[in-house]
Amino acid sequence: MFTIHRKELTWGGRKLVLETGRIARQADGAVLVHYGDTTVLVTAVAAKSVKPGIDFFPLTVNYQEKTYAAGKIPGGFFKREGRPTEKETLVSRLIDRPIRPLFVDGYRNETQVVATVLSHDMENDPDIPAMIGASAALTLSGLPFLGPIGGARVGYINGEYVLNPQLDEMPNTELDLVVAGTGEAVLMVESEAKQLSEEVMLGAVMFGHREMQAVIQAIIELAEAAAKEPWVLPEAADHSALIALLKDTVEADLRAAYGIREKQARYEAVGAAKKKAVATLEAEGYEAQVVAEQFKALESDIVRNGILDNGTRIDGRDLVTVRPIVAEVGVLPRAHGSALFTRGETQALVVATLGTGDDEQMIDALEGTYHEHFMLHYNFPPYSVGEVGRMGGAGRREIGHGKLAWRAIHPVLPSKEDFPYTLRVVSEITESNGSSSMATVCGTSLSLMDAAVPLATPIAGIAMGLIKEGERFAVLSDILGDEDHLGDMDFKVAGSENGVTSLQMDIKITGITEEIMQVALTQARAGRLHILGEMAKALTGARTEVNAYAPRIETISIPKEKIREVIGTGGKVIREIVEKTGAKVDISDDGTIKVAASDTAAIEAAIKWINGIVAEAKVGEVYDGKVVKVVDFGAFVNFIGSKDGLVHISELAPKRVAKVTDVVNEGDAVKVKVLGIDERGKIRLSMKFVDQETGAEIVLEKKEKAERADAE
């Protein structure tokens, strides 16, 4: 019934198995990937015809994690998986980016890749098996895919590169880098690093590329045994006559348009040229969509050859110059930290907010539930590019750009012990003409420092581009939006003056060489240092005090056995502390207590209350107290937290007392000295040894001491 084909290899110290022919046989391509005991099913399916009017490649990648893969039941009312998590969205993008440029030019069939995590062994992250499975499924499917590709994760532990580090090794690595590529070249890089040098980063990319070659070979061998017949595509139409007419009609207009340096004016001129071309050539019998496609090709040719031939870019810059920068901080009076970062026609308004432990984000992942105390959210409203558009929740692009900036900043954040705040940063892109994610990195660094977050060092980011024709190439610093759309590479590097914290690369051609990456990294470092210098004009380091509107947080520690007393039955005590003082109180299992409030007096009151609860009475010490109950033989006094002690009638005053109420009544404030604590924890107090006015101890005469000793 089944015709099963398998390829097995040992890779990174674990067995990697690719299997096809047993599951999902109606898909165009389906591969079951096992890595350790992590299992991912990946399928590829394409529509058999092209929808009319489609002028782009409609590829969709869906990575999904099923909770049963980790032996869990989903939370929530419906008890089933819902909208994609942030990780599912990020991994979907991770798979999409290296496979998209490898489909044949002109292929327009709707195509979907679905990767489903079926089993998670809590050792091997499913993202790399999912990427490998996508490559294998497409290679087997017969679709016009110029793969296969491979993918690998690279760690850096004790000065050595580690292939596919397991989850328990990740806390020890200075690098988390994912690289994908073909047998010849690298296509995609995504990483977070702890200020590593450009040499170490490039070495990691090349190490990962070398190690993935065994996987690429295994996919090729599997395809030789089980691949379907290649799709027959229609021959590409000959548009030479159209191209000639197009050049005669609008080439001069386009060249003039790309001589305009201001974005909106340039777009208007390009739009007018396109409108003219479509109108003129439709009259000649050409379809508008075909004209538009060739118009874009002419645009690309003008921009790209202008850069390669003259070294001059659209806005007049040379290859390495960064656009003018204006960095401002403290632009919003009530925000805890804010920055406005403007680079050319790209601008980010970035706002930092400080919160308490109650504000942490709880993430329910396959690996388990954990709390995140640093959140970075990126928003790209349509007005930022002068357009009208739909406003809604965050899309894949917003989530991806936000995570890139998060990775850039995360390595230099202080520990929770050193700075016990929850941090949320929101980047509002208010203008965009390329590299808005890197503007977010710069703005985030400034806004956090403005909020008094003690970053280890400021961080800046820069986006690099590439124009490559044959053997000729040009690497561009700080690319414009047009240079991104018409170029061959988007290479983003973020870091400090000490090293790289994040690197992301996407290639639109079939790959780039180590030489090009080396040039890009070197050029990016020079640009990054320049940007850091411009940022320093606004702020060189974190402010020493948090904003007046931000919460203050004080941290104290109590013995674990005292936690129950601070919380109280059903949370009664801690609720009372919060209600009476106005401070937030967060208690950890190890006895760490964080007390937060915007008012210092509220923090001090709450801490005093807590210390009173957990404090132990010391024999011989004098305390302020309050009479809580009067009986015939003495008075009970609450003197430390919830602790009461008995002042015997004989200890009320230095003289004989006939009746307790002759000296004290319920509710009186008194000063008491601890005489002793018995084995049952009962506390004996005295008032007659303490001056009730000053709190000073009263020294007894020798005779009185002797009498007292005899009595005891």
XYZ file of C-alpha atoms in Angstrom:
712
model
C 0.000 0.000 0.000
C 2.837 2.379 0.819
C 5.947 3.015 -1.206
C 8.220 4.540 1.384
C 11.555 6.176 0.686
C 13.924 7.213 3.501
C 17.261 8.917 3.868
C 19.150 8.802 7.156
C 22.296 10.595 8.273
C 23.998 11.578 11.502
C 24.076 15.359 11.661
C 25.192 17.453 14.610
C 25.452 14.343 16.747
C 21.827 13.249 16.196
C 20.071 11.163 13.594
C 18.251 13.097 10.870
C 15.673 11.086 8.915
C 13.781 12.227 5.790
C 10.832 10.040 4.847
C 8.226 10.271 2.071
C 5.426 8.041 0.746
C 3.581 7.172 3.964
C 1.736 10.360 5.021
C -0.044 13.115 3.048
C 0.280 11.345 -0.304
C -2.190 13.657 -2.096
C 0.044 16.680 -1.608
C 2.398 17.535 -4.474
C 5.259 16.925 -2.075
C 5.276 15.628 1.510
C 8.182 14.795 3.800
C 8.277 13.605 7.387
C 11.409 14.910 9.108
C 12.732 13.310 12.305
C 15.565 14.980 14.217
C 16.131 13.169 17.465
C 12.555 12.636 18.636
C 11.348 15.922 17.148
C 9.099 15.221 14.159
C 7.735 17.685 11.592
C 5.437 16.935 8.657
C 5.958 19.336 5.739
C 3.782 19.476 2.620
C 3.885 21.529 -0.578
C 0.895 22.055 -2.866
C 0.411 24.359 -5.857
C -2.688 25.397 -7.779
C -2.826 23.848 -11.219
C -3.725 27.119 -12.935
C -2.898 30.784 -12.512
C -5.555 33.222 -11.356
C -6.172 35.997 -13.903
C -4.456 39.292 -13.169
C -1.814 37.911 -10.823
C 1.414 39.877 -11.262
C 3.307 38.427 -8.286
C 4.218 35.024 -6.866
C 1.511 34.043 -4.314
C 3.543 31.875 -1.926
C 2.269 31.132 1.580
C 4.240 29.318 4.283
C 2.415 28.146 7.410
C 4.417 26.712 10.304
C 2.194 25.375 13.076
C 2.914 23.812 16.458
C 0.401 21.308 17.819
C 0.343 21.121 21.604
C -0.052 17.346 21.491
C 3.511 17.322 20.155
C 4.648 18.058 23.713
C 1.910 16.054 25.458
C -0.089 19.154 26.374
C -3.717 20.296 26.076
C -4.268 23.874 24.856
C -5.506 26.465 27.330
C -8.518 28.712 26.855
C -12.208 27.963 26.611
C -12.147 26.123 23.283
C -9.183 23.892 24.161
C -7.782 23.963 20.652
C -5.028 25.816 18.859
C -6.066 29.301 17.751
C -4.387 32.174 15.952
C -0.675 31.753 15.160
C 1.707 32.478 18.007
C 4.589 34.887 17.557
C 7.005 31.972 17.159
C 4.822 30.314 14.512
C 4.751 33.581 12.561
C 8.515 34.068 12.856
C 9.331 30.510 11.756
C 6.916 30.829 8.822
C 8.921 33.888 7.701
C 12.186 32.043 8.366
C 11.179 29.302 5.918
C 9.641 31.659 3.348
C 12.677 33.911 2.971
C 15.219 31.408 1.541
C 12.790 29.439 -0.665
C 10.977 32.382 -2.302
C 13.863 33.561 -4.535
C 14.449 30.020 -5.853
C 11.212 29.674 -7.819
C 11.527 30.168 -11.564
C 10.925 33.732 -12.781
C 7.417 34.155 -14.107
C 5.918 31.305 -12.021
C 2.588 32.642 -10.704
C 0.699 29.560 -9.449
C -0.597 29.903 -5.910
C 1.692 27.745 -3.747
C 1.412 26.723 -0.094
C 3.920 25.068 2.216
C 2.581 23.743 5.528
C 4.928 22.563 8.295
C 3.238 20.848 11.251
C 5.136 19.936 14.421
C 3.933 16.463 15.415
C 6.433 15.655 18.167
C 8.829 17.758 20.238
C 11.549 16.039 22.260
C 12.386 19.208 24.273
C 15.946 18.982 22.948
C 15.790 19.898 19.255
C 13.957 23.028 18.137
C 11.526 22.122 15.301
C 12.348 25.203 13.187
C 15.413 23.733 11.449
C 13.698 20.362 10.685
C 10.740 22.370 9.319
C 13.003 24.357 6.992
C 14.736 21.192 5.783
C 11.349 19.538 5.283
C 10.101 22.476 3.199
C 13.142 22.205 0.956
C 12.676 18.448 0.563
C 8.916 18.642 -0.071
C 9.386 21.279 -2.792
C 12.242 19.331 -4.388
C 10.070 16.183 -4.531
C 6.962 18.001 -5.758
C 8.054 18.696 -9.328
C 7.297 22.397 -8.891
C 9.700 24.829 -10.603
C 11.883 25.186 -7.525
C 15.624 25.673 -8.067
C 16.636 24.017 -4.819
C 17.205 22.181 -2.670
C 18.354 24.374 0.181
C 19.691 23.433 3.572
C 19.389 25.149 6.922
C 21.317 25.019 10.190
C 21.518 26.701 13.586
C 24.962 27.767 14.778
C 25.941 28.440 18.378
C 29.193 29.826 19.775
C 30.220 28.241 23.087
C 33.652 28.592 24.705
C 35.084 30.038 21.509
C 33.890 27.142 19.331
C 31.093 26.945 16.754
C 28.405 24.402 17.648
C 26.086 22.875 15.048
C 22.416 22.823 16.096
C 22.908 23.354 19.839
C 20.188 21.697 21.889
C 17.708 23.720 23.928
C 19.561 23.176 27.210
C 22.762 24.499 25.586
C 21.191 27.759 24.411
C 21.664 29.639 27.735
C 25.422 29.072 27.366
C 25.859 30.261 23.789
C 27.013 33.722 22.779
C 25.307 33.319 19.419
C 22.001 32.052 18.054
C 22.333 32.101 14.270
C 20.183 30.409 11.635
C 21.602 30.207 8.121
C 20.048 28.814 4.934
C 21.484 28.374 1.472
C 22.037 26.221 -1.576
C 25.055 24.096 -2.355
C 26.804 27.133 -3.837
C 25.834 30.160 -1.759
C 24.101 31.619 1.301
C 20.524 32.874 0.952
C 19.364 33.867 4.420
C 20.749 34.644 7.875
C 18.919 35.452 11.119
C 20.806 35.901 14.384
C 21.241 37.307 17.877
C 24.750 37.712 19.297
C 26.471 39.020 22.396
C 28.554 41.753 20.742
C 30.639 39.401 18.615
C 33.126 40.603 16.023
C 32.362 40.700 12.296
C 34.964 37.959 11.806
C 33.223 35.614 14.250
C 29.829 36.330 12.663
C 31.083 35.658 9.137
C 32.816 32.514 10.357
C 29.544 31.297 11.861
C 27.686 31.856 8.579
C 30.272 29.927 6.587
C 30.455 27.154 9.218
C 26.687 26.678 9.004
C 26.789 26.708 5.201
C 29.466 24.001 5.143
C 27.634 21.810 7.649
C 24.317 21.949 5.758
C 25.845 20.430 2.599
C 25.293 16.895 3.905
C 21.576 17.647 4.258
C 21.365 19.105 0.749
C 23.000 15.951 -0.628
C 20.526 13.753 1.283
C 17.582 15.678 -0.236
C 19.068 15.261 -3.720
C 19.421 11.504 -3.199
C 15.844 11.274 -1.880
C 14.614 13.202 -4.926
C 16.476 10.874 -7.291
C 14.417 8.020 -5.859
C 11.042 9.656 -5.249
C 10.637 13.020 -7.034
C 7.653 13.636 -9.293
C 8.021 14.702 -12.905
C 8.875 18.396 -13.268
C 6.045 20.724 -14.163
C 6.005 21.849 -17.769
C 5.868 25.639 -17.824
C 4.852 27.721 -20.811
C 7.749 29.265 -22.657
C 8.505 32.833 -21.745
C 7.027 35.319 -24.190
C 9.302 37.416 -26.387
C 8.870 41.016 -25.244
C 11.736 42.542 -27.212
C 9.431 44.643 -29.415
C 7.510 45.885 -26.366
C 10.743 46.745 -24.540
C 11.957 48.772 -27.510
C 8.681 50.715 -27.699
C 8.723 51.221 -23.931
C 12.211 52.704 -24.035
C 11.233 55.048 -26.865
C 8.132 56.134 -24.945
C 9.273 56.668 -21.350
C 12.980 55.930 -20.828
C 13.858 59.620 -20.826
C 10.982 60.338 -18.420
C 12.105 57.569 -16.080
C 15.704 58.738 -16.039
C 14.540 62.246 -15.207
C 12.261 60.885 -12.464
C 15.116 58.987 -10.845
C 17.105 62.189 -10.807
C 14.612 63.597 -8.268
C 15.933 63.105 -4.744
C 12.751 63.693 -2.721
C 10.754 60.465 -2.428
C 7.168 61.633 -2.925
C 8.064 63.895 -5.855
C 10.035 61.037 -7.425
C 7.133 58.635 -6.963
C 4.774 61.099 -8.624
C 7.101 61.414 -11.604
C 7.540 57.622 -11.885
C 3.764 57.182 -11.578
C 3.172 59.683 -14.369
C 5.678 57.878 -16.603
C 3.982 54.534 -15.903
C 0.558 55.956 -16.668
C 1.887 57.340 -19.943
C 3.489 54.015 -20.862
C 0.352 51.974 -20.186
C -1.900 54.372 -22.065
C 0.423 54.576 -25.082
C 1.185 50.872 -25.367
C -2.363 49.693 -24.681
C -3.273 51.676 -27.782
C -0.675 49.558 -29.590
C -2.479 46.387 -28.464
C -0.361 45.381 -25.457
C -1.942 44.241 -22.170
C -1.659 46.680 -19.260
C -0.275 44.005 -16.903
C 2.478 43.031 -19.350
C 3.368 46.682 -19.873
C 3.553 47.224 -16.107
C 5.876 44.226 -15.688
C 8.259 45.456 -18.379
C 8.075 48.990 -17.003
C 9.334 47.695 -13.655
C 12.162 45.867 -15.436
C 13.150 49.121 -17.157
C 13.094 50.928 -13.790
C 15.373 48.261 -12.348
C 17.776 48.508 -15.274
C 18.067 52.308 -14.988
C 18.643 52.334 -11.222
C 20.985 49.345 -11.072
C 23.225 50.286 -13.994
C 23.367 53.875 -12.796
C 24.847 52.661 -9.535
C 27.241 50.133 -11.125
C 28.408 52.500 -13.859
C 28.698 55.744 -11.933
C 28.680 54.808 -8.244
C 25.888 57.354 -7.785
C 22.627 56.501 -6.098
C 19.070 57.785 -6.487
C 19.441 60.481 -3.847
C 22.908 61.531 -5.002
C 24.919 59.728 -2.327
C 27.975 57.590 -2.945
C 27.992 53.923 -1.910
C 29.032 54.391 1.748
C 27.475 57.672 2.920
C 24.678 57.459 5.514
C 21.729 59.828 5.165
C 21.543 62.852 7.527
C 20.521 61.875 11.068
C 18.638 63.782 13.751
C 18.325 62.021 17.134
C 16.137 63.484 19.890
C 15.136 62.161 23.325
C 12.504 63.118 25.901
C 10.057 64.190 23.208
C 6.947 62.989 25.085
C 6.476 64.625 28.527
C 4.517 61.853 30.256
C 6.258 58.835 28.728
C 8.864 57.069 30.854
C 11.325 57.284 27.960
C 10.977 58.479 24.370
C 13.056 59.153 21.274
C 12.508 60.505 17.784
C 15.064 59.068 15.377
C 15.128 60.503 11.858
C 17.456 59.264 9.121
C 16.764 60.889 5.755
C 13.087 60.228 5.018
C 12.797 57.383 7.524
C 11.595 58.257 11.019
C 10.678 56.265 14.129
C 8.970 57.585 17.241
C 9.984 55.082 19.906
C 8.474 55.006 23.402
C 9.677 53.007 26.421
C 7.419 52.134 29.349
C 8.564 50.690 32.673
C 6.300 48.244 34.483
C 6.349 45.761 37.326
C 6.342 41.978 37.474
C 2.562 42.037 36.982
C 3.158 43.401 33.470
C 5.362 40.541 32.246
C 4.134 38.641 29.209
C 3.259 35.010 29.888
C 4.170 32.805 26.938
C 2.745 29.288 26.694
C 5.191 27.517 24.391
C 5.636 23.840 23.540
C 8.783 23.891 25.672
C 6.771 25.150 28.660
C 5.349 28.361 30.084
C 7.715 31.245 30.771
C 7.527 34.984 31.415
C 9.100 37.643 29.205
C 10.064 40.957 30.801
C 11.151 42.739 27.586
C 8.658 43.382 24.807
C 9.234 45.348 21.590
C 6.322 46.147 19.293
C 6.746 47.662 15.818
C 3.910 49.463 14.018
C 3.895 50.535 10.370
C 0.822 52.734 9.720
C -0.047 53.526 6.084
C 0.478 57.278 6.537
C 4.215 56.607 6.967
C 4.462 56.129 3.196
C 1.796 58.676 2.296
C -0.901 56.092 1.622
C -4.421 55.263 2.746
C -4.666 51.735 4.091
C -6.416 49.334 6.390
C -5.534 49.517 10.089
C -5.604 46.277 12.043
C -3.557 43.926 14.157
C 0.121 43.260 13.645
C 0.925 41.375 10.448
C 3.856 39.091 9.705
C 6.035 42.026 8.647
C 5.382 43.962 11.853
C 6.091 40.914 14.004
C 9.270 40.115 12.076
C 10.676 43.654 12.214
C 9.838 43.937 15.902
C 11.655 40.686 16.678
C 14.703 41.793 14.690
C 14.956 44.955 16.800
C 14.313 42.884 19.956
C 17.263 40.625 19.106
C 19.487 43.648 18.532
C 18.767 45.175 21.957
C 18.276 42.064 24.108
C 21.995 41.192 24.547
C 22.783 44.549 26.237
C 19.824 44.725 28.633
C 20.526 44.658 32.373
C 19.519 41.573 34.334
C 16.239 41.565 36.232
C 18.224 41.491 39.466
C 20.062 44.700 38.527
C 17.024 46.486 37.064
C 13.803 44.823 38.250
C 11.430 46.401 35.753
C 9.304 44.961 32.979
C 10.167 46.833 29.769
C 7.858 47.543 26.843
C 9.030 49.482 23.806
C 6.714 50.590 20.989
C 8.123 51.866 17.703
C 5.735 53.950 15.609
C 7.116 54.373 12.094
C 6.009 57.888 11.190
C 7.958 58.157 7.908
C 9.466 55.401 5.812
C 11.918 55.332 2.958
C 13.942 52.230 3.729
C 15.444 50.661 6.838
C 12.640 51.394 9.304
C 13.594 48.328 11.369
C 17.090 49.726 11.891
C 15.624 53.131 12.806
C 13.631 51.196 15.399
C 16.854 49.713 16.804
C 18.431 53.170 17.161
C 15.264 54.688 18.624
C 14.832 51.799 21.053
C 18.359 52.224 22.395
C 17.794 55.961 22.924
C 14.330 55.619 24.469
C 15.489 52.969 26.950
C 18.434 55.104 28.013
C 16.041 58.063 28.326
C 13.965 55.858 30.672
C 17.094 55.259 32.822
C 17.493 51.625 31.707
C 21.234 50.904 32.194
C 22.092 49.329 28.836
C 25.571 47.823 28.704
C 26.239 50.032 25.673
C 24.222 51.975 23.040
C 23.136 50.003 19.975
C 22.679 51.201 16.395
C 21.585 49.456 13.218
C 22.147 49.917 9.498
C 20.683 48.247 6.398
C 23.007 47.346 3.537
C 22.006 46.650 -0.058
C 23.541 44.947 -3.081
C 23.467 45.476 -6.834
C 25.021 42.543 -8.704
C 25.233 42.010 -12.453
C 27.505 39.167 -13.508
C 30.852 39.670 -11.803
C 30.202 43.336 -11.058
C 28.691 44.269 -7.720
C 28.203 47.271 -5.471
C 27.388 47.185 -1.743
C 25.236 50.109 -0.593
C 25.149 51.556 2.929
C 21.834 52.720 4.428
C 19.566 51.718 1.547
C 16.481 53.580 0.362
C 13.168 51.851 -0.200
C 13.698 51.823 -3.990
C 17.185 50.344 -3.561
C 15.629 47.593 -1.434
C 12.855 46.831 -3.975
C 15.117 46.957 -7.037
C 18.248 45.511 -5.429
C 19.480 42.002 -4.736
C 20.039 41.979 -0.962
C 18.706 43.320 2.298
C 21.535 42.931 4.824
C 20.810 44.407 8.259
C 23.494 44.685 10.926
C 22.967 45.995 14.459
C 25.442 46.306 17.277
C 27.648 48.487 19.422
C 31.136 49.842 18.932
C 32.309 46.529 20.464
C 30.579 44.095 18.140
C 27.468 42.734 16.440
C 24.274 41.943 18.357
C 22.043 41.029 15.425
C 22.475 40.201 11.768
C 19.712 39.525 9.260
C 20.222 38.852 5.567
C 17.811 38.139 2.736
C 18.942 37.501 -0.823
C 16.728 37.903 -3.901
C 19.148 36.205 -6.268
C 20.468 32.646 -6.068
C 23.014 33.505 -3.371
C 26.027 35.631 -2.541
C 29.643 34.833 -1.891
C 31.794 35.098 1.215
C 33.632 38.008 -0.428
C 30.440 40.052 -0.748
C 29.442 39.331 2.833
C 32.885 40.402 4.032
C 32.592 43.715 2.164
C 29.071 44.257 3.517
C 30.088 43.586 7.131
C 33.122 45.875 6.943
C 31.116 48.661 5.323
C 28.283 48.170 7.834
C 30.659 48.566 10.784
C 31.843 51.945 9.528
C 28.241 53.055 9.035
C 27.204 51.768 12.470
C 29.977 53.687 14.220
C 28.946 56.855 12.397
C 25.327 56.405 13.503
C 26.392 55.783 17.115
C 28.265 59.075 16.998
C 25.152 60.901 15.812
C 23.046 59.227 18.525
C 25.551 60.322 21.170
C 24.708 63.941 20.381
C 21.313 63.267 21.992
C 22.322 60.908 24.812
C 25.527 59.020 25.566
C 24.241 56.705 28.292
C 21.315 55.901 30.562
C 19.905 58.617 32.785
C 20.594 58.154 36.490
C 16.980 58.505 37.673
C 13.773 57.075 36.272
C 11.114 59.501 35.052
C 8.887 61.114 37.695
C 5.877 59.311 36.186
C 7.545 55.884 36.183
C 7.093 53.439 39.043
C 9.890 53.049 41.579
C 10.813 49.501 42.485
C 12.595 48.377 45.626
C 13.652 44.793 46.189
C 13.923 43.015 49.540
C 14.408 39.382 50.496
C 12.643 37.410 53.199
C 13.076 33.804 54.397
C 11.054 31.359 52.301
C 9.215 30.147 55.377
C 7.879 33.667 55.911
C 6.220 33.952 52.479
C 3.004 32.421 53.798
C 2.772 35.051 56.535
C 3.189 37.937 54.084
C 0.551 36.533 51.735
C -1.884 35.564 54.483
C -4.853 33.205 54.295
C -6.376 33.520 50.852
C -4.082 36.477 50.142
C -5.712 38.570 52.875
C -2.513 40.138 54.226
C -0.922 41.076 50.917
C -4.206 42.544 49.671
C -4.406 44.694 52.766
C -0.824 45.910 52.259
C -1.606 46.887 48.653
C -4.896 48.570 49.516
C -3.572 50.534 52.477
C -0.229 51.660 51.018
C -1.071 51.911 47.306
C 2.085 49.990 46.358
C 2.280 46.889 44.136
C 3.825 43.882 45.851
C 5.237 40.958 43.857
C 6.510 37.895 45.753
C 8.726 35.245 44.144
C 9.075 31.656 45.310
C 12.634 32.293 46.475
C 11.522 35.007 48.907
C 12.393 37.976 46.703
C 9.816 40.734 47.080
C 9.531 43.652 44.659
C 7.603 46.678 45.906
C 6.629 49.240 43.288
C 4.875 52.608 43.353
C 5.300 56.053 41.832
C 5.304 57.456 45.386
C 8.409 56.721 47.470
C 6.402 57.034 50.699
C 4.095 54.218 49.554
C 7.088 51.947 48.919
C 8.568 52.726 52.323
C 5.228 52.067 54.040
C 4.795 48.707 52.317
C 8.371 47.617 53.069
C 7.996 48.643 56.699
C 4.795 46.609 56.905
C 6.416 43.540 55.339
C 9.492 43.822 57.529
C 7.214 44.000 60.529
C 5.530 40.763 59.494
C 8.722 38.808 58.953
C 10.866 40.366 61.669
C 11.749 38.270 64.710
C 11.509 39.816 68.161
C 14.891 40.233 69.852
C 15.272 39.899 73.615
C 16.369 43.188 75.112
C 15.158 45.355 72.196
C 12.657 48.197 72.656
C 9.702 48.475 70.238
C 6.759 50.777 69.610
C 3.497 48.969 70.186
C -0.244 49.250 70.508
C -2.455 47.783 73.206
C -4.853 45.400 71.496
C -6.460 43.722 74.512
C -6.727 44.344 78.247
C -7.253 41.501 80.756
C -7.137 41.321 84.585
C -3.554 40.033 84.670
C -2.056 42.405 82.078
C -2.248 43.820 78.556
C -1.559 42.285 75.163
C 0.485 44.582 72.931
C 0.962 44.323 69.171
C 4.533 45.498 68.751
C 6.064 44.028 65.561
C 4.029 43.178 62.486
C 1.263 40.826 63.571
C 3.119 39.700 66.687
C 1.573 40.256 70.120
C 3.179 39.908 73.497
C 1.943 40.069 77.103
C 2.838 42.850 79.473
C 2.079 41.325 82.863
C 0.427 43.656 85.383
C 3.665 43.612 87.347
C 5.562 44.950 84.294
C 3.255 47.883 83.532
C 5.017 50.437 85.719
C 7.934 50.770 88.191
C 5.376 50.837 90.997
C 2.664 48.445 92.142
C -0.384 48.509 89.860
C -3.770 47.582 91.328
C -5.721 47.635 88.081
C -4.460 47.328 84.493
C -6.720 50.117 83.220
C -5.115 52.478 85.705
C -2.086 52.461 83.382
C -3.244 51.467 79.867
C -6.401 51.020 77.846
C -7.108 49.287 74.574
C -5.781 51.332 71.646
C -3.033 53.101 73.611
C 0.377 53.566 71.957
C 3.113 52.272 74.231
C 6.795 51.390 74.233
C 7.798 47.919 75.305
C 10.950 45.910 75.922
C 11.211 42.211 75.087
C 12.050 40.277 78.246
C 11.955 36.763 76.875
C 10.459 34.226 74.465
C 9.472 30.779 75.684
C 9.683 27.488 73.787
C 6.115 27.909 72.544
C 6.928 31.312 71.024
C 5.050 33.345 73.628
C 6.648 36.723 74.198
C 6.997 38.478 77.564
C 7.106 42.273 77.434
C 7.731 45.034 79.912
C 6.786 48.719 80.008
C 8.380 49.635 83.339
C 11.907 49.344 81.924
C 11.139 51.897 79.176
C 10.613 55.651 79.429
C 7.202 56.006 77.726
C 8.060 59.489 76.519
C 11.520 58.996 75.063
C 11.792 55.220 74.589
C 15.004 55.164 76.610
C 15.625 52.195 78.846
C 15.212 52.782 82.610
C 18.099 51.511 84.712
C 16.888 49.797 87.898
C 18.552 50.140 91.251
C 20.607 47.186 92.479
C 17.967 46.199 95.070
C 15.201 46.171 92.467
C 17.311 44.020 90.140
C 17.880 41.491 92.904
C 14.196 41.391 93.792
C 13.328 40.939 90.167
C 15.852 38.111 89.769
C 14.383 36.366 92.816
C 10.882 36.740 91.408
C 11.938 35.214 88.077
